[in-house]
Amino acid sequence: EAGVVQSPRYKIIEKKQPVAFWCNPISGHNTLYWYLQNLGQGPELLIRYENEEAVDDSQLPKDRFSAERLKGVDSTLKIQPAELGDSAVYLCASSETGAVGELFFGEGSRLTVL
Amino acid sequence: QQQVKQSPQSLIVQKGGISIINCAYENTAFDYFPWYQQFPGKGPALLIAIRPDVSEKKEGRFTISFNKSAKQFSLHIMDSQPGDSATYFCAASKAFSGYSTLTFGKGTMLLVSP
């Protein structure tokens, strides 16, 4: 069974440019998370979806970040415009709704803003 | 406010030794405490987890010890091997209350020397 798939794995952009990251969760997992991981730090939640509904987006900087999960499957995280401080790894994870168990993480998308 | 505090930041252990990583939490509503392992360039993966009604859980060489009154839990890796070299994150959530989002510690970089 395929795991959580993210793309692109690496992205280098100039500041003020837009960037988008895509995530395909494990089949059947209705809960999807986007986490931000700065170098040498633990992951921090940006947004959590239950199906297509964003149920926890309090940590998402809404002035420049946006996310969507159309049809409750794939998700896209967008940054516009990117700032130097956005350089980090963006992790997507999924889990079974209502189940107490593990979050399955993708390999992440590493963003470098120059 | 850092809800999950992890120490040490880094750890070097001889092959065959015991690695010990500690975490402390503040929110008494947390009811699920997992440890995740992350290798360079990969996403975090669940290693072992515990509920607060259990004081210890062992899976192979990995043991979680849990002290509810002190609001602390720790990971012990027995007979540490070079392949255990990775970054370890403790985490906590209110999963049994229906809130599955994990709050992570800052991580411990473990190096097991041959």
PDB file of C-alpha atoms in Angstrom:
ATOM      1  CA  GLU A   1       0.000   0.000   0.000  1.00  0.00           C
ATOM      2  CA  ALA A   2       1.337   3.428  -0.945  1.00  0.00           C
ATOM      3  CA  GLY A   3       2.173   5.839   1.808  1.00  0.00           C
ATOM      4  CA  VAL A   4       1.565   9.576   1.929  1.00  0.00           C
ATOM      5  CA  VAL A   5       2.923  11.107  -1.255  1.00  0.00           C
ATOM      6  CA  GLN A   6       4.169  14.680  -1.425  1.00  0.00           C
ATOM      7  CA  SER A   7       5.519  16.775  -4.243  1.00  0.00           C
ATOM      8  CA  PRO A   8       7.745  18.463  -5.042  1.00  0.00           C
ATOM      9  CA  ARG A   9      10.433  17.075  -2.731  1.00  0.00           C
ATOM     10  CA  TYR A  10      12.555  20.172  -3.152  1.00  0.00           C
ATOM     11  CA  LYS A  11      11.755  23.700  -4.248  1.00  0.00           C
ATOM     12  CA  ILE A  12      13.996  26.761  -4.498  1.00  0.00           C
ATOM     13  CA  ILE A  13      12.382  30.120  -5.172  1.00  0.00           C
ATOM     14  CA  GLU A  14      13.119  33.805  -4.902  1.00  0.00           C
ATOM     15  CA  LYS A  15      11.387  35.717  -2.131  1.00  0.00           C
ATOM     16  CA  LYS A  16       8.007  37.190  -3.055  1.00  0.00           C
ATOM     17  CA  GLN A  17       7.379  34.339  -5.503  1.00  0.00           C
ATOM     18  CA  PRO A  18       4.446  31.942  -5.013  1.00  0.00           C
ATOM     19  CA  VAL A  19       4.877  28.226  -4.285  1.00  0.00           C
ATOM     20  CA  ALA A  20       2.513  25.297  -3.924  1.00  0.00           C
ATOM     21  CA  PHE A  21       2.882  21.869  -2.357  1.00  0.00           C
ATOM     22  CA  TRP A  22       0.731  18.851  -3.077  1.00  0.00           C
ATOM     23  CA  CYS A  23      -0.187  15.917  -0.853  1.00  0.00           C
ATOM     24  CA  ASN A  24      -1.926  12.631  -1.578  1.00  0.00           C
ATOM     25  CA  PRO A  25      -2.862  10.860   1.674  1.00  0.00           C
ATOM     26  CA  ILE A  26      -3.177   7.139   2.311  1.00  0.00           C
ATOM     27  CA  SER A  27      -6.322   5.762   0.726  1.00  0.00           C
ATOM     28  CA  GLY A  28      -9.224   5.820   3.163  1.00  0.00           C
ATOM     29  CA  HIS A  29      -7.637   8.313   5.552  1.00  0.00           C
ATOM     30  CA  ASN A  30     -10.119  11.136   5.984  1.00  0.00           C
ATOM     31  CA  THR A  31      -7.953  13.225   8.315  1.00  0.00           C
ATOM     32  CA  LEU A  32      -5.127  15.176   6.723  1.00  0.00           C
ATOM     33  CA  TYR A  33      -2.560  17.428   8.373  1.00  0.00           C
ATOM     34  CA  TRP A  34      -0.010  19.933   7.167  1.00  0.00           C
ATOM     35  CA  TYR A  35       2.921  20.436   9.524  1.00  0.00           C
ATOM     36  CA  LEU A  36       5.842  22.861   9.300  1.00  0.00           C
ATOM     37  CA  GLN A  37       9.272  21.636  10.390  1.00  0.00           C
ATOM     38  CA  ASN A  38      12.042  24.163  10.810  1.00  0.00           C
ATOM     39  CA  LEU A  39      15.639  22.937  10.892  1.00  0.00           C
ATOM     40  CA  GLY A  40      16.405  21.244  14.179  1.00  0.00           C
ATOM     41  CA  GLN A  41      12.842  21.586  15.443  1.00  0.00           C
ATOM     42  CA  GLY A  42       9.803  19.385  15.862  1.00  0.00           C
ATOM     43  CA  PRO A  43       6.867  19.545  13.463  1.00  0.00           C
ATOM     44  CA  GLU A  44       4.284  22.244  14.165  1.00  0.00           C
ATOM     45  CA  LEU A  45       0.694  22.002  12.962  1.00  0.00           C
ATOM     46  CA  LEU A  46      -0.417  24.407  10.252  1.00  0.00           C
ATOM     47  CA  ILE A  47      -3.842  22.969   9.436  1.00  0.00           C
ATOM     48  CA  ARG A  48      -5.934  19.844   9.939  1.00  0.00           C
ATOM     49  CA  TYR A  49      -8.705  18.622   7.653  1.00  0.00           C
ATOM     50  CA  GLU A  50     -11.535  16.238   8.378  1.00  0.00           C
ATOM     51  CA  ASN A  51     -12.590  15.254   4.869  1.00  0.00           C
ATOM     52  CA  GLU A  52     -12.783  18.571   2.994  1.00  0.00           C
ATOM     53  CA  GLU A  53     -13.408  20.704   6.093  1.00  0.00           C
ATOM     54  CA  ALA A  54     -10.568  22.616   7.763  1.00  0.00           C
ATOM     55  CA  VAL A  55     -11.245  21.958  11.463  1.00  0.00           C
ATOM     56  CA  ASP A  56      -8.050  23.409  12.950  1.00  0.00           C
ATOM     57  CA  ASP A  57      -6.287  26.221  11.105  1.00  0.00           C
ATOM     58  CA  SER A  58      -5.488  28.506  14.017  1.00  0.00           C
ATOM     59  CA  GLN A  59      -1.725  28.261  13.359  1.00  0.00           C
ATOM     60  CA  LEU A  60      -1.935  28.928   9.626  1.00  0.00           C
ATOM     61  CA  PRO A  61      -0.629  32.433   8.713  1.00  0.00           C
ATOM     62  CA  LYS A  62      -3.625  33.341   6.626  1.00  0.00           C
ATOM     63  CA  ASP A  63      -2.154  36.512   5.181  1.00  0.00           C
ATOM     64  CA  ARG A  64       0.164  34.499   2.943  1.00  0.00           C
ATOM     65  CA  PHE A  65      -0.702  30.827   3.405  1.00  0.00           C
ATOM     66  CA  SER A  66      -3.737  29.039   2.038  1.00  0.00           C
ATOM     67  CA  ALA A  67      -4.748  25.412   1.784  1.00  0.00           C
ATOM     68  CA  GLU A  68      -7.478  23.411   0.169  1.00  0.00           C
ATOM     69  CA  ARG A  69      -8.643  19.827   0.083  1.00  0.00           C
ATOM     70  CA  LEU A  70     -11.047  19.444  -2.736  1.00  0.00           C
ATOM     71  CA  LYS A  71     -13.195  16.286  -2.722  1.00  0.00           C
ATOM     72  CA  GLY A  72     -11.680  15.325   0.626  1.00  0.00           C
ATOM     73  CA  VAL A  73      -8.673  13.510  -0.822  1.00  0.00           C
ATOM     74  CA  ASP A  74      -5.644  15.401  -2.176  1.00  0.00           C
ATOM     75  CA  SER A  75      -4.576  18.661  -0.611  1.00  0.00           C
ATOM     76  CA  THR A  76      -2.590  21.679  -1.728  1.00  0.00           C
ATOM     77  CA  LEU A  77      -0.738  24.149   0.484  1.00  0.00           C
ATOM     78  CA  LYS A  78       0.132  27.490  -1.076  1.00  0.00           C
ATOM     79  CA  ILE A  79       2.366  30.353  -0.007  1.00  0.00           C
ATOM     80  CA  GLN A  80       2.052  33.702  -1.726  1.00  0.00           C
ATOM     81  CA  PRO A  81       4.255  35.657  -1.479  1.00  0.00           C
ATOM     82  CA  ALA A  82       7.057  33.592   0.044  1.00  0.00           C
ATOM     83  CA  GLU A  83       9.400  35.179   2.584  1.00  0.00           C
ATOM     84  CA  LEU A  84      12.929  34.192   3.621  1.00  0.00           C
ATOM     85  CA  GLY A  85      11.598  32.858   6.925  1.00  0.00           C
ATOM     86  CA  ASP A  86       9.376  30.360   5.113  1.00  0.00           C
ATOM     87  CA  SER A  87      12.383  28.186   4.308  1.00  0.00           C
ATOM     88  CA  ALA A  88      11.545  24.887   6.009  1.00  0.00           C
ATOM     89  CA  VAL A  89      10.205  21.403   5.386  1.00  0.00           C
ATOM     90  CA  TYR A  90       6.458  21.135   4.859  1.00  0.00           C
ATOM     91  CA  LEU A  91       5.162  17.764   6.024  1.00  0.00           C
ATOM     92  CA  CYS A  92       1.841  16.217   5.136  1.00  0.00           C
ATOM     93  CA  ALA A  93       0.346  13.464   7.287  1.00  0.00           C
ATOM     94  CA  SER A  94      -2.850  11.467   7.300  1.00  0.00           C
ATOM     95  CA  SER A  95      -4.748   9.266   9.734  1.00  0.00           C
ATOM     96  CA  GLU A  96      -7.993   7.405  10.073  1.00  0.00           C
ATOM     97  CA  THR A  97     -10.762   9.638  11.358  1.00  0.00           C
ATOM     98  CA  GLY A  98     -11.757   8.920  14.921  1.00  0.00           C
ATOM     99  CA  ALA A  99      -9.122   6.264  15.390  1.00  0.00           C
ATOM    100  CA  VAL A 100      -6.510   6.612  18.092  1.00  0.00           C
ATOM    101  CA  GLY A 101      -3.371   5.714  16.349  1.00  0.00           C
ATOM    102  CA  GLU A 102      -0.491   6.868  14.329  1.00  0.00           C
ATOM    103  CA  LEU A 103      -0.187   9.725  11.953  1.00  0.00           C
ATOM    104  CA  PHE A 104       1.473   8.628   8.740  1.00  0.00           C
ATOM    105  CA  PHE A 105       3.855  11.245   7.389  1.00  0.00           C
ATOM    106  CA  GLY A 106       5.089  11.862   3.882  1.00  0.00           C
ATOM    107  CA  GLU A 107       8.748  12.580   3.190  1.00  0.00           C
ATOM    108  CA  GLY A 108       8.101  16.315   3.106  1.00  0.00           C
ATOM    109  CA  SER A 109       8.684  19.183   0.716  1.00  0.00           C
ATOM    110  CA  ARG A 110      11.824  21.163   1.450  1.00  0.00           C
ATOM    111  CA  LEU A 111      11.447  24.845   0.574  1.00  0.00           C
ATOM    112  CA  THR A 112      14.380  27.223   0.201  1.00  0.00           C
ATOM    113  CA  VAL A 113      13.558  30.898  -0.256  1.00  0.00           C
ATOM    114  CA  LEU A 114      16.443  33.039  -1.571  1.00  0.00           C
TER     115      LEU A 114
ATOM    116  CA  GLN B   1       3.944  28.232  25.245  1.00  0.00           C
ATOM    117  CA  GLN B   2       5.823  25.008  24.681  1.00  0.00           C
ATOM    118  CA  GLN B   3       3.485  22.245  25.759  1.00  0.00           C
ATOM    119  CA  VAL B   4       5.950  19.382  25.365  1.00  0.00           C
ATOM    120  CA  LYS B   5       9.533  19.870  26.513  1.00  0.00           C
ATOM    121  CA  GLN B   6      12.157  17.359  25.416  1.00  0.00           C
ATOM    122  CA  SER B   7      15.712  16.737  26.561  1.00  0.00           C
ATOM    123  CA  PRO B   8      18.527  16.317  25.799  1.00  0.00           C
ATOM    124  CA  GLN B   9      18.838  18.113  22.474  1.00  0.00           C
ATOM    125  CA  SER B  10      21.508  15.636  21.364  1.00  0.00           C
ATOM    126  CA  LEU B  11      22.898  12.367  22.668  1.00  0.00           C
ATOM    127  CA  ILE B  12      25.897  10.189  21.855  1.00  0.00           C
ATOM    128  CA  VAL B  13      25.803   6.583  23.040  1.00  0.00           C
ATOM    129  CA  GLN B  14      28.192   3.698  22.530  1.00  0.00           C
ATOM    130  CA  LYS B  15      26.931   0.668  20.642  1.00  0.00           C
ATOM    131  CA  GLY B  16      25.244  -1.664  23.092  1.00  0.00           C
ATOM    132  CA  GLY B  17      24.513   1.108  25.575  1.00  0.00           C
ATOM    133  CA  ILE B  18      21.214   2.505  26.796  1.00  0.00           C
ATOM    134  CA  SER B  19      19.810   5.683  25.254  1.00  0.00           C
ATOM    135  CA  ILE B  20      17.423   7.694  27.427  1.00  0.00           C
ATOM    136  CA  ILE B  21      15.350  10.634  26.196  1.00  0.00           C
ATOM    137  CA  ASN B  22      13.008  12.567  28.462  1.00  0.00           C
ATOM    138  CA  CYS B  23       9.866  14.589  27.916  1.00  0.00           C
ATOM    139  CA  ALA B  24       7.640  16.687  30.125  1.00  0.00           C
ATOM    140  CA  TYR B  25       4.177  17.950  29.294  1.00  0.00           C
ATOM    141  CA  GLU B  26       1.945  20.636  30.739  1.00  0.00           C
ATOM    142  CA  ASN B  27      -1.571  19.914  29.519  1.00  0.00           C
ATOM    143  CA  THR B  28      -3.219  17.320  31.759  1.00  0.00           C
ATOM    144  CA  ALA B  29      -5.854  16.767  29.058  1.00  0.00           C
ATOM    145  CA  PHE B  30      -3.297  14.920  26.922  1.00  0.00           C
ATOM    146  CA  ASP B  31      -4.176  11.230  26.801  1.00  0.00           C
ATOM    147  CA  TYR B  32      -1.903   9.751  24.151  1.00  0.00           C
ATOM    148  CA  PHE B  33       1.893   9.904  24.141  1.00  0.00           C
ATOM    149  CA  PRO B  34       3.775   8.585  21.114  1.00  0.00           C
ATOM    150  CA  TRP B  35       7.426   8.663  20.172  1.00  0.00           C
ATOM    151  CA  TYR B  36       8.378   9.246  16.552  1.00  0.00           C
ATOM    152  CA  GLN B  37      11.669   8.443  14.820  1.00  0.00           C
ATOM    153  CA  GLN B  38      12.930  10.511  11.918  1.00  0.00           C
ATOM    154  CA  PHE B  39      15.834   9.733   9.590  1.00  0.00           C
ATOM    155  CA  PRO B  40      17.404  12.482   7.440  1.00  0.00           C
ATOM    156  CA  GLY B  41      15.276  13.289   4.421  1.00  0.00           C
ATOM    157  CA  LYS B  42      12.335  11.235   5.684  1.00  0.00           C
ATOM    158  CA  GLY B  43       9.140  12.029   7.502  1.00  0.00           C
ATOM    159  CA  PRO B  44       8.661  11.037  11.150  1.00  0.00           C
ATOM    160  CA  ALA B  45       7.449   7.477  11.741  1.00  0.00           C
ATOM    161  CA  LEU B  46       5.709   6.098  14.817  1.00  0.00           C
ATOM    162  CA  LEU B  47       8.013   4.075  17.065  1.00  0.00           C
ATOM    163  CA  ILE B  48       5.951   3.345  20.177  1.00  0.00           C
ATOM    164  CA  ALA B  49       3.088   4.950  22.095  1.00  0.00           C
ATOM    165  CA  ILE B  50       1.512   4.836  25.555  1.00  0.00           C
ATOM    166  CA  ARG B  51      -1.677   5.852  27.368  1.00  0.00           C
ATOM    167  CA  PRO B  52      -1.507   7.563  30.789  1.00  0.00           C
ATOM    168  CA  ASP B  53      -3.220   4.640  32.553  1.00  0.00           C
ATOM    169  CA  VAL B  54      -0.118   2.528  31.929  1.00  0.00           C
ATOM    170  CA  SER B  55       3.241   3.166  33.628  1.00  0.00           C
ATOM    171  CA  GLU B  56       5.413   1.289  31.158  1.00  0.00           C
ATOM    172  CA  LYS B  57       5.215  -0.173  27.672  1.00  0.00           C
ATOM    173  CA  LYS B  58       7.881  -2.268  26.012  1.00  0.00           C
ATOM    174  CA  GLU B  59       8.284  -3.216  22.363  1.00  0.00           C
ATOM    175  CA  GLY B  60      11.490  -5.025  21.590  1.00  0.00           C
ATOM    176  CA  ARG B  61      14.430  -2.825  22.575  1.00  0.00           C
ATOM    177  CA  PHE B  62      12.212   0.244  23.040  1.00  0.00           C
ATOM    178  CA  THR B  63      10.472   1.086  26.330  1.00  0.00           C
ATOM    179  CA  ILE B  64       8.327   4.047  27.348  1.00  0.00           C
ATOM    180  CA  SER B  65       8.202   4.876  31.047  1.00  0.00           C
ATOM    181  CA  PHE B  66       5.313   7.130  32.086  1.00  0.00           C
ATOM    182  CA  ASN B  67       4.940   9.137  35.320  1.00  0.00           C
ATOM    183  CA  LYS B  68       1.493  10.723  35.373  1.00  0.00           C
ATOM    184  CA  SER B  69       1.922  12.624  38.654  1.00  0.00           C
ATOM    185  CA  ALA B  70       5.145  14.227  37.433  1.00  0.00           C
ATOM    186  CA  LYS B  71       3.744  14.743  33.921  1.00  0.00           C
ATOM    187  CA  GLN B  72       6.838  13.135  32.447  1.00  0.00           C
ATOM    188  CA  PHE B  73       7.587  10.271  30.122  1.00  0.00           C
ATOM    189  CA  SER B  74      10.767   8.858  28.703  1.00  0.00           C
ATOM    190  CA  LEU B  75      12.049   6.619  25.938  1.00  0.00           C
ATOM    191  CA  HIS B  76      14.666   3.990  26.704  1.00  0.00           C
ATOM    192  CA  ILE B  77      16.511   2.268  23.877  1.00  0.00           C
ATOM    193  CA  MET B  78      18.281  -0.829  25.125  1.00  0.00           C
ATOM    194  CA  ASP B  79      21.308  -2.301  23.351  1.00  0.00           C
ATOM    195  CA  SER B  80      21.516   0.783  21.125  1.00  0.00           C
ATOM    196  CA  GLN B  81      22.690   0.101  17.570  1.00  0.00           C
ATOM    197  CA  PRO B  82      24.222   2.377  14.916  1.00  0.00           C
ATOM    198  CA  GLY B  83      21.004   1.940  12.915  1.00  0.00           C
ATOM    199  CA  ASP B  84      19.158   3.676  15.757  1.00  0.00           C
ATOM    200  CA  SER B  85      20.997   6.905  14.925  1.00  0.00           C
ATOM    201  CA  ALA B  86      18.174   9.304  14.101  1.00  0.00           C
ATOM    202  CA  THR B  87      16.169  12.174  15.558  1.00  0.00           C
ATOM    203  CA  TYR B  88      13.535  11.192  18.098  1.00  0.00           C
ATOM    204  CA  PHE B  89      10.467  13.263  18.897  1.00  0.00           C
ATOM    205  CA  CYS B  90       8.114  12.849  21.796  1.00  0.00           C
ATOM    206  CA  ALA B  91       4.574  14.005  21.210  1.00  0.00           C
ATOM    207  CA  ALA B  92       1.210  14.269  22.906  1.00  0.00           C
ATOM    208  CA  SER B  93      -2.410  14.571  21.886  1.00  0.00           C
ATOM    209  CA  LYS B  94      -5.954  14.305  23.173  1.00  0.00           C
ATOM    210  CA  ALA B  95      -6.618  11.432  20.786  1.00  0.00           C
ATOM    211  CA  PHE B  96      -9.012   9.571  23.077  1.00  0.00           C
ATOM    212  CA  SER B  97     -11.007  12.786  23.383  1.00  0.00           C
ATOM    213  CA  GLY B  98     -11.339  13.014  19.633  1.00  0.00           C
ATOM    214  CA  TYR B  99      -8.566  15.523  19.028  1.00  0.00           C
ATOM    215  CA  SER B 100      -5.859  13.684  17.170  1.00  0.00           C
ATOM    216  CA  THR B 101      -3.483  16.532  16.359  1.00  0.00           C
ATOM    217  CA  LEU B 102      -0.037  15.827  17.777  1.00  0.00           C
ATOM    218  CA  THR B 103       2.029  18.423  19.645  1.00  0.00           C
ATOM    219  CA  PHE B 104       5.701  17.567  19.242  1.00  0.00           C
ATOM    220  CA  GLY B 105       8.775  18.205  21.339  1.00  0.00           C
ATOM    221  CA  LYS B 106      11.796  19.809  19.698  1.00  0.00           C
ATOM    222  CA  GLY B 107      13.574  16.522  19.126  1.00  0.00           C
ATOM    223  CA  THR B 108      16.691  14.678  20.248  1.00  0.00           C
ATOM    224  CA  MET B 109      19.409  13.822  17.773  1.00  0.00           C
ATOM    225  CA  LEU B 110      20.807  10.415  18.739  1.00  0.00           C
ATOM    226  CA  LEU B 111      24.152   9.163  17.485  1.00  0.00           C
ATOM    227  CA  VAL B 112      25.147   5.604  18.317  1.00  0.00           C
ATOM    228  CA  SER B 113      28.853   5.152  17.806  1.00  0.00           C
ATOM    229  CA  PRO B 114      30.133   1.770  16.560  1.00  0.00           C
TER     230      PRO B 114
END
